[in-house]
mmCIF file of C-alpha atoms (C1' of nucleotides) in Angstrom:
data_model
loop_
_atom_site.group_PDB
_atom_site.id
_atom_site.type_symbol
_atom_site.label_atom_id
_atom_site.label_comp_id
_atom_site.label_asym_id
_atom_site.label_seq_id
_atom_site.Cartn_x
_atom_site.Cartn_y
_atom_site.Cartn_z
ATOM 1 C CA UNK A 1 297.916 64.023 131.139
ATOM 2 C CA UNK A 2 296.225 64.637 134.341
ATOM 3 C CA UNK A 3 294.046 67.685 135.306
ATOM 4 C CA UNK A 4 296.146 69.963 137.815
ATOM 5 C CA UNK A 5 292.060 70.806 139.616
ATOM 6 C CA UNK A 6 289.109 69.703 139.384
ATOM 7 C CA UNK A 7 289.016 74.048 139.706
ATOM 8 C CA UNK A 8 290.634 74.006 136.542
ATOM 9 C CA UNK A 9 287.911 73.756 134.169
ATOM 10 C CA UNK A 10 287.885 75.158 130.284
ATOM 11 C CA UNK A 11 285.024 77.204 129.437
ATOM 12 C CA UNK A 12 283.587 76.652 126.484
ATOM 13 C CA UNK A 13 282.781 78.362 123.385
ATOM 14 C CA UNK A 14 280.212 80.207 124.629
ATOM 15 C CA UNK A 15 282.164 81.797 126.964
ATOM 16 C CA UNK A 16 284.121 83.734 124.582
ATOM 17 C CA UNK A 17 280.575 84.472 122.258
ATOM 18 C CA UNK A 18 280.449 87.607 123.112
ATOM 19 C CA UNK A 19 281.350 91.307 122.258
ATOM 20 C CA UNK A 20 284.846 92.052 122.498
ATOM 21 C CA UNK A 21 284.472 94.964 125.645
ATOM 22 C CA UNK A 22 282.421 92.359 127.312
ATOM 23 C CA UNK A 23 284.567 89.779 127.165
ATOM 24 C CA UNK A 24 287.443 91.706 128.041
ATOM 25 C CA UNK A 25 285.785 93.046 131.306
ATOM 26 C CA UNK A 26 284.519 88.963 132.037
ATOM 27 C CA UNK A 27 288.389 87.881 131.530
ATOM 28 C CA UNK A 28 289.557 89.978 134.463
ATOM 29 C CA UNK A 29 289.903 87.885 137.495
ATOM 30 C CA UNK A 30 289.735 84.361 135.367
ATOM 31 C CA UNK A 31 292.609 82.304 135.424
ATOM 32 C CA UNK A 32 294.704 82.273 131.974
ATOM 33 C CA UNK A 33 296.180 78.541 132.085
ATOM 34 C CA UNK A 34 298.837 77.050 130.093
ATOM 35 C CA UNK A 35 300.091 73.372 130.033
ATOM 36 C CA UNK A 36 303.388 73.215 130.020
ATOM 37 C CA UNK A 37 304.763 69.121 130.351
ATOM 38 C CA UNK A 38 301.464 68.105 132.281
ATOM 39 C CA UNK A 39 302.015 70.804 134.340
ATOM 40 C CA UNK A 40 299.705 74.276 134.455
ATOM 41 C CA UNK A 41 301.515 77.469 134.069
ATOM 42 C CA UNK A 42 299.251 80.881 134.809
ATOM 43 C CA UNK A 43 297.638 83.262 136.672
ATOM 44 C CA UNK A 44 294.886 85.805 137.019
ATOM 45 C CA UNK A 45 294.122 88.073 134.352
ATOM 46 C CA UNK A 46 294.984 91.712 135.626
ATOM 47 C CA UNK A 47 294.778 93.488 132.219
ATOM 48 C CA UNK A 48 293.274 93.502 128.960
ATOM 49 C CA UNK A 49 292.697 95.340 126.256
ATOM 50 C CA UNK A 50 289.907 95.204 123.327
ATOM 51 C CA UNK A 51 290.074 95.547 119.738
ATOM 52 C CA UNK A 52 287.149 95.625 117.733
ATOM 53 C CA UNK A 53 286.694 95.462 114.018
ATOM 54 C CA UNK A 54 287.695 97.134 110.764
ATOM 55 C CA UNK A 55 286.701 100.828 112.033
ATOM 56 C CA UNK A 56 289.016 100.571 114.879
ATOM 57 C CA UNK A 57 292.149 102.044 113.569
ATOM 58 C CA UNK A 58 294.147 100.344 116.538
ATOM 59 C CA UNK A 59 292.946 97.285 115.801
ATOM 60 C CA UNK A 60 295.323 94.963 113.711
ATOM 61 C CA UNK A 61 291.901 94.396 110.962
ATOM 62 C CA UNK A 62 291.588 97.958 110.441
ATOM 63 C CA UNK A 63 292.970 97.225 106.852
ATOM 64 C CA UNK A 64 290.934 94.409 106.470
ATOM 65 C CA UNK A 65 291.986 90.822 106.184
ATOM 66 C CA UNK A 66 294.836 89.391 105.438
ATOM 67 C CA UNK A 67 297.060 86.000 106.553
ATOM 68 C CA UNK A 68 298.503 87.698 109.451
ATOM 69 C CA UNK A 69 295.280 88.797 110.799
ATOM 70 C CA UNK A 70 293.261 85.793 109.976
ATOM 71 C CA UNK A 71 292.691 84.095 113.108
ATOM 72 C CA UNK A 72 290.767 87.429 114.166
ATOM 73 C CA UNK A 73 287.927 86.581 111.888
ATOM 74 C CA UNK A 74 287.359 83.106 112.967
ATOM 75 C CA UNK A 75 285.203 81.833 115.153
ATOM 76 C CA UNK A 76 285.829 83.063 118.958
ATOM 77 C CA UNK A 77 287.500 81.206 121.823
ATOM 78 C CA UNK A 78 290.843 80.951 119.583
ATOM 79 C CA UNK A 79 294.407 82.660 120.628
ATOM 80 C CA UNK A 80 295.633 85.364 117.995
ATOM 81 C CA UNK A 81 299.166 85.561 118.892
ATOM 82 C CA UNK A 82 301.252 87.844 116.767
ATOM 83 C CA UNK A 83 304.958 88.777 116.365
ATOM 84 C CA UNK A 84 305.934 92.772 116.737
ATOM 85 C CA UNK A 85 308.899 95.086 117.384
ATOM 86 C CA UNK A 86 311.344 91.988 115.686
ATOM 87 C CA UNK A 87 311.365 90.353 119.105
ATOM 88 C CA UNK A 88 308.220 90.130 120.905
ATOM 89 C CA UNK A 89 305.165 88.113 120.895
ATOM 90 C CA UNK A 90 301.550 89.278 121.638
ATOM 91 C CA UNK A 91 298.564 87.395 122.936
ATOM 92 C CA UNK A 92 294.808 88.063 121.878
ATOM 93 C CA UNK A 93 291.343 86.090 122.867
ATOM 94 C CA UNK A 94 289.046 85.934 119.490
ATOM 95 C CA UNK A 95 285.914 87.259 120.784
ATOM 96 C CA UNK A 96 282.475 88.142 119.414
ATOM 97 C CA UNK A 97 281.357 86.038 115.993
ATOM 98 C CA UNK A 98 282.783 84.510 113.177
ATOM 99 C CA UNK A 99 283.581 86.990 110.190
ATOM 100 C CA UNK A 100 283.565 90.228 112.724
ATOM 101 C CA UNK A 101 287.317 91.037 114.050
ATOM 102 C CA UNK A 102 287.386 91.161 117.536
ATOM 103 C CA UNK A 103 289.630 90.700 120.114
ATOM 104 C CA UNK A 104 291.126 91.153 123.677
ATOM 105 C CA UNK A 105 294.301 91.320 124.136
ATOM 106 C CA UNK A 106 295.552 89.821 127.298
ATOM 107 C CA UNK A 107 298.254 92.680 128.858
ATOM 108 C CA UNK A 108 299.235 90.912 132.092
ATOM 109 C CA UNK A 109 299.012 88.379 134.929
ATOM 110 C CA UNK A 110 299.320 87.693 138.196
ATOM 111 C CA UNK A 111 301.135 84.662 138.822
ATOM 112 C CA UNK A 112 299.274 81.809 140.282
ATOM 113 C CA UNK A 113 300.994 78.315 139.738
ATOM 114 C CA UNK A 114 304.157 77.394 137.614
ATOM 115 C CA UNK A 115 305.991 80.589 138.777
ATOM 116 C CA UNK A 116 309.126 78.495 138.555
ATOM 117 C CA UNK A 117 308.372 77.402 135.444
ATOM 118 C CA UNK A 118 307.731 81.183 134.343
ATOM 119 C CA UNK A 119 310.893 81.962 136.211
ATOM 120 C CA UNK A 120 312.829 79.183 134.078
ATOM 121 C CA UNK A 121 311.509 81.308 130.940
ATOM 122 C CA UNK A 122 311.690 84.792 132.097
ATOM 123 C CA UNK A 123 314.729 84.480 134.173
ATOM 124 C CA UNK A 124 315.606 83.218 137.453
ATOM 125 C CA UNK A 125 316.111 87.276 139.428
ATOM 126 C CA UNK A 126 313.403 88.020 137.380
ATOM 127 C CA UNK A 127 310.668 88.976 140.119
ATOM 128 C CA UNK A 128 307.160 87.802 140.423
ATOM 129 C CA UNK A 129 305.965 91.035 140.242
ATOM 130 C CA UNK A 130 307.397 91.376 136.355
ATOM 131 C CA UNK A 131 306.836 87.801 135.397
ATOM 132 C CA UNK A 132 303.554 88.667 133.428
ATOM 133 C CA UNK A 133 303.177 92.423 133.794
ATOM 134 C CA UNK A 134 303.109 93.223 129.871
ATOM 135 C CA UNK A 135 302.024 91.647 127.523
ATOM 136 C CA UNK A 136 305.054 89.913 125.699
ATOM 137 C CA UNK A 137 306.631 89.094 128.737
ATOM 138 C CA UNK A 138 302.970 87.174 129.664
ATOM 139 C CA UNK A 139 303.866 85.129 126.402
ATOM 140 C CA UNK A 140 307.338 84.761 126.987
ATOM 141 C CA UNK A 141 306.522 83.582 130.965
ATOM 142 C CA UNK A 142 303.812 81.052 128.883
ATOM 143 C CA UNK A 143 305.852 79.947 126.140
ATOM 144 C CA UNK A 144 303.086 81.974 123.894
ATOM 145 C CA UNK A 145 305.043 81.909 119.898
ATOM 146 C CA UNK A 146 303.486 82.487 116.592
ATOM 147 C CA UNK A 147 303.747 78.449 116.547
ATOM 148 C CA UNK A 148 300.295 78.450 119.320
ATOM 149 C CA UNK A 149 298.703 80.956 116.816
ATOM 150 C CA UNK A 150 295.015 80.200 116.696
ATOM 151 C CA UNK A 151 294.582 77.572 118.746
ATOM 152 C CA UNK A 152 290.940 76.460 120.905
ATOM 153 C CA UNK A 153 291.191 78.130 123.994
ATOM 154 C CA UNK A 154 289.671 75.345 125.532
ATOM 155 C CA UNK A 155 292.846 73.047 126.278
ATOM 156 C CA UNK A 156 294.185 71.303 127.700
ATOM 157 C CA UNK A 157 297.260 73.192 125.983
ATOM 158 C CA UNK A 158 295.864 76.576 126.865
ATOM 159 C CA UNK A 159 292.710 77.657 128.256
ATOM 160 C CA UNK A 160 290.870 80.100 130.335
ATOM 161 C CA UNK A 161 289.048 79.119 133.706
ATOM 162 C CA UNK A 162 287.158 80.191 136.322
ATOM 163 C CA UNK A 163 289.568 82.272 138.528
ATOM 164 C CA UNK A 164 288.385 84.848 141.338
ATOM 165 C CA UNK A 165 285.819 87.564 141.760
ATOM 166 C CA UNK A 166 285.660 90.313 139.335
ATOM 167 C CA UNK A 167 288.163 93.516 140.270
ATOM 168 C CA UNK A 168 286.697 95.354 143.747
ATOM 169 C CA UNK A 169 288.130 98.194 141.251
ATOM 170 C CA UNK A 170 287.671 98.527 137.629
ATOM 171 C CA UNK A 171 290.002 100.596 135.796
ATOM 172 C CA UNK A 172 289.522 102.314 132.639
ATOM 173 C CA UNK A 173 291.764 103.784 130.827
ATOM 174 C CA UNK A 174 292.785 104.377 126.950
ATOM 175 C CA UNK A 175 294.559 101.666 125.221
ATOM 176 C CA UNK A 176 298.589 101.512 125.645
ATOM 177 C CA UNK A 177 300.938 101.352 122.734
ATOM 178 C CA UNK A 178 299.025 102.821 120.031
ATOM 179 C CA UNK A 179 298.667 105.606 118.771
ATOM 180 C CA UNK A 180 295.878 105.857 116.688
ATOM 181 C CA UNK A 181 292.302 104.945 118.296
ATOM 182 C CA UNK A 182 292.959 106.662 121.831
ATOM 183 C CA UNK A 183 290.021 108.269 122.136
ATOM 184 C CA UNK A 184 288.634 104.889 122.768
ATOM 185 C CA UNK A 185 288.994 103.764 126.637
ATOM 186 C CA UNK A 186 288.970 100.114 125.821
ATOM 187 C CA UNK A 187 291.786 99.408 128.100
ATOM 188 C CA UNK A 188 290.320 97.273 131.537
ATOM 189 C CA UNK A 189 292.573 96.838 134.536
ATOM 190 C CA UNK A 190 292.074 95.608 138.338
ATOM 191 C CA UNK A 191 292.787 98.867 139.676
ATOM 192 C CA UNK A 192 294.139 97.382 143.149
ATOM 193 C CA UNK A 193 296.876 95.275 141.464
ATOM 194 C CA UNK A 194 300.497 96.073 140.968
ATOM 195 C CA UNK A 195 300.559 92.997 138.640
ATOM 196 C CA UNK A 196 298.817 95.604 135.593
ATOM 197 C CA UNK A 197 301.433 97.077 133.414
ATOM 198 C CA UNK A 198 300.930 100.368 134.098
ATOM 199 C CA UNK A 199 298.867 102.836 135.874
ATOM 200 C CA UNK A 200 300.596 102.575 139.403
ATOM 201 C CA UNK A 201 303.360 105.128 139.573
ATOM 202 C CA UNK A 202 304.797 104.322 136.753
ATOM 203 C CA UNK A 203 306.129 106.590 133.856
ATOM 204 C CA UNK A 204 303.348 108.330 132.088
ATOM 205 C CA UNK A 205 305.620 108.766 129.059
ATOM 206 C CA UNK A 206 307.283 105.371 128.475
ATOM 207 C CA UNK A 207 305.885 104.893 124.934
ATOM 208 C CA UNK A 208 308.697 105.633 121.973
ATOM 209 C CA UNK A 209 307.972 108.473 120.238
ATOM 210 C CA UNK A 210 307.603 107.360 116.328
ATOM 211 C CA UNK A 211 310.090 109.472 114.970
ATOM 212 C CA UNK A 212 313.353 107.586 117.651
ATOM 213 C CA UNK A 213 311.928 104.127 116.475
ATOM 214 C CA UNK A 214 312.741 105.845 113.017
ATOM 215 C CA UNK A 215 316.214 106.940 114.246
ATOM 216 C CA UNK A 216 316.934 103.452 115.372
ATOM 217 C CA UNK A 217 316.296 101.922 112.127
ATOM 218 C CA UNK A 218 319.613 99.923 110.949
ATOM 219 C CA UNK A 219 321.118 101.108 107.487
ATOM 220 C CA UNK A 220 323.237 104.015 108.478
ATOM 221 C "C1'" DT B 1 314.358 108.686 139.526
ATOM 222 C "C1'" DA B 2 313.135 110.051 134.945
ATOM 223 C "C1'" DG B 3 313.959 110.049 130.404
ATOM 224 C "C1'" DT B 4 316.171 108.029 126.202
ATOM 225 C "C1'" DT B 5 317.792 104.587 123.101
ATOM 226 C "C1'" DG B 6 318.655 100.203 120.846
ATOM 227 C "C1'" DA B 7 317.303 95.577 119.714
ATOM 228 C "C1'" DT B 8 315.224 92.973 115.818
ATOM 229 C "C1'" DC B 9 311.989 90.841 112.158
ATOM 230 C "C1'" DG B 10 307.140 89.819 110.394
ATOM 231 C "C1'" DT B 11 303.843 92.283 107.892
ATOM 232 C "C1'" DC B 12 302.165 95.639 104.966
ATOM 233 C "C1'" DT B 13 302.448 99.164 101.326
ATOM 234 C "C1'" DG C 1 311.459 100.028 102.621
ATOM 235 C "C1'" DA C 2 308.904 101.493 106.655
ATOM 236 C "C1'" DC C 3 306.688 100.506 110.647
ATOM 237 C "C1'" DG C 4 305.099 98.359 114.936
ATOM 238 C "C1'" DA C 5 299.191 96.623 120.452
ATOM 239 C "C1'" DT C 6 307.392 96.239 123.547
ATOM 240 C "C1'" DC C 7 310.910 95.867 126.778
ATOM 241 C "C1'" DA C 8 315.290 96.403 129.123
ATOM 242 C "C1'" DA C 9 319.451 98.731 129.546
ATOM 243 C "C1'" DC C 10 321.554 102.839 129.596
ATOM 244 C "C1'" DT C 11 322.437 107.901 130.754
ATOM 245 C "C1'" DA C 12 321.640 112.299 132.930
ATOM 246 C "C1'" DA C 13 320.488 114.840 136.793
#
DNA sequence: TAGTTGATCGTCT
DNA sequence: GACGATCAACTAA
């Protein structure tokens, strides 16, 4: 298959050899790129979040190891995709060194090329604006499954590339979706872009309270 | 517009 | 058997 750009170079290993918050603040701006029948598929990375090791009780190793989690403790540069909530799909960078869990999970996007092809995914009246803004509709728009679970980032089926300048604005905020490890602000966002999931005007409440996941529960 | 609820299944205990 | 790094549709005001 042919390169889309000559712009549209993998980086390498060493790239992703770092420390989980630095890699997640170095993935904002850089172009997340998926290959989807020759054809790239991606955007800039708006969001992120990072998880990092066994004492982070957010963070999916804070049990330890086990075969869901397994990818985490590999070497870096490799996608940890994971299933949760029965329906979606969740994608992670490996960062730091083989053995330590750490990772950075990708949140949302900004659409850059293969918007149709996202739109084919997501939904045709789906808007640009929501293609990637979260992170399971980012896999959905990618075509991100449990089947692309710890793959090389470094293509030509998915890989991260130079993109555009680092955020003008960084924003900082605690980690959405969790509820355990909040006092950590491990959550980076390009403040200026209404691509990031949340943090514009949106709903400071719009995670479920435990106990009406609970209610929900099938059996009755 | 803001808040609430249901969907749905892999993983862990 | 319980829970979850979510999202979209629904309801109330």
């Amino acid at each position: 298959m042919k390169a889309a750009s000559p712009a549209l170079k993998p980086f390498g290993p060493a790239f992703y050899r770092k420390p989980a918050l630095d890699l997640a603040r170095a993935l904002l701006g850089k172009l997340l790129v998926r290959t989807i029948g020759g054809k790239p598929v991606g955007g800039w990375i708006v969001e992120v979040e990072a998880y990092i090791g066994e004492e982070d009780p957010a963070c999916h190793a804070a049990s330890g190891r086990s075969e869901r989690n397994g990818v985490m403790y590999g070497p870096p540069g490799h996608a940890y995709i994971y299933f949760t909530y029965g329906m979606h799909h969740c994608f992670n960078v490996v960062a730091g060194k083989a053995g330590i869990p750490e990772a950075v999970l990708v949140r949302a996007l900004e659409p850059a090329f293969g918007i149709g092809e996202m739109k084919r995914r997501r939904g045709e009246k789906v808007s640009e604006l929501n293609l990637a803004r979260g992170p399971a509709r980012l896999c959905e728009a990618l075509g991100l499954d449990l089947d692309r679970n710890g793959i090389l980032l470094a293509g030509p089926e998915l890989f991260v590339a130079k993109g555009r300048p680092a955020p003008r604005i960084l924003g900082v905020s605690a980690r959405v979706g969790i509820r355990k490890g909040l006092d950590r602000p491990w959550r980076f966002f390009d403040a200026e872009s209404p691509f990031v999931s949340q943090g514009r005007s949106g709903p400071s409440g719009r995670r479920q309270d435990p106990r009406k996941a609970l209610r929900s529960g099938r059996g009755i």
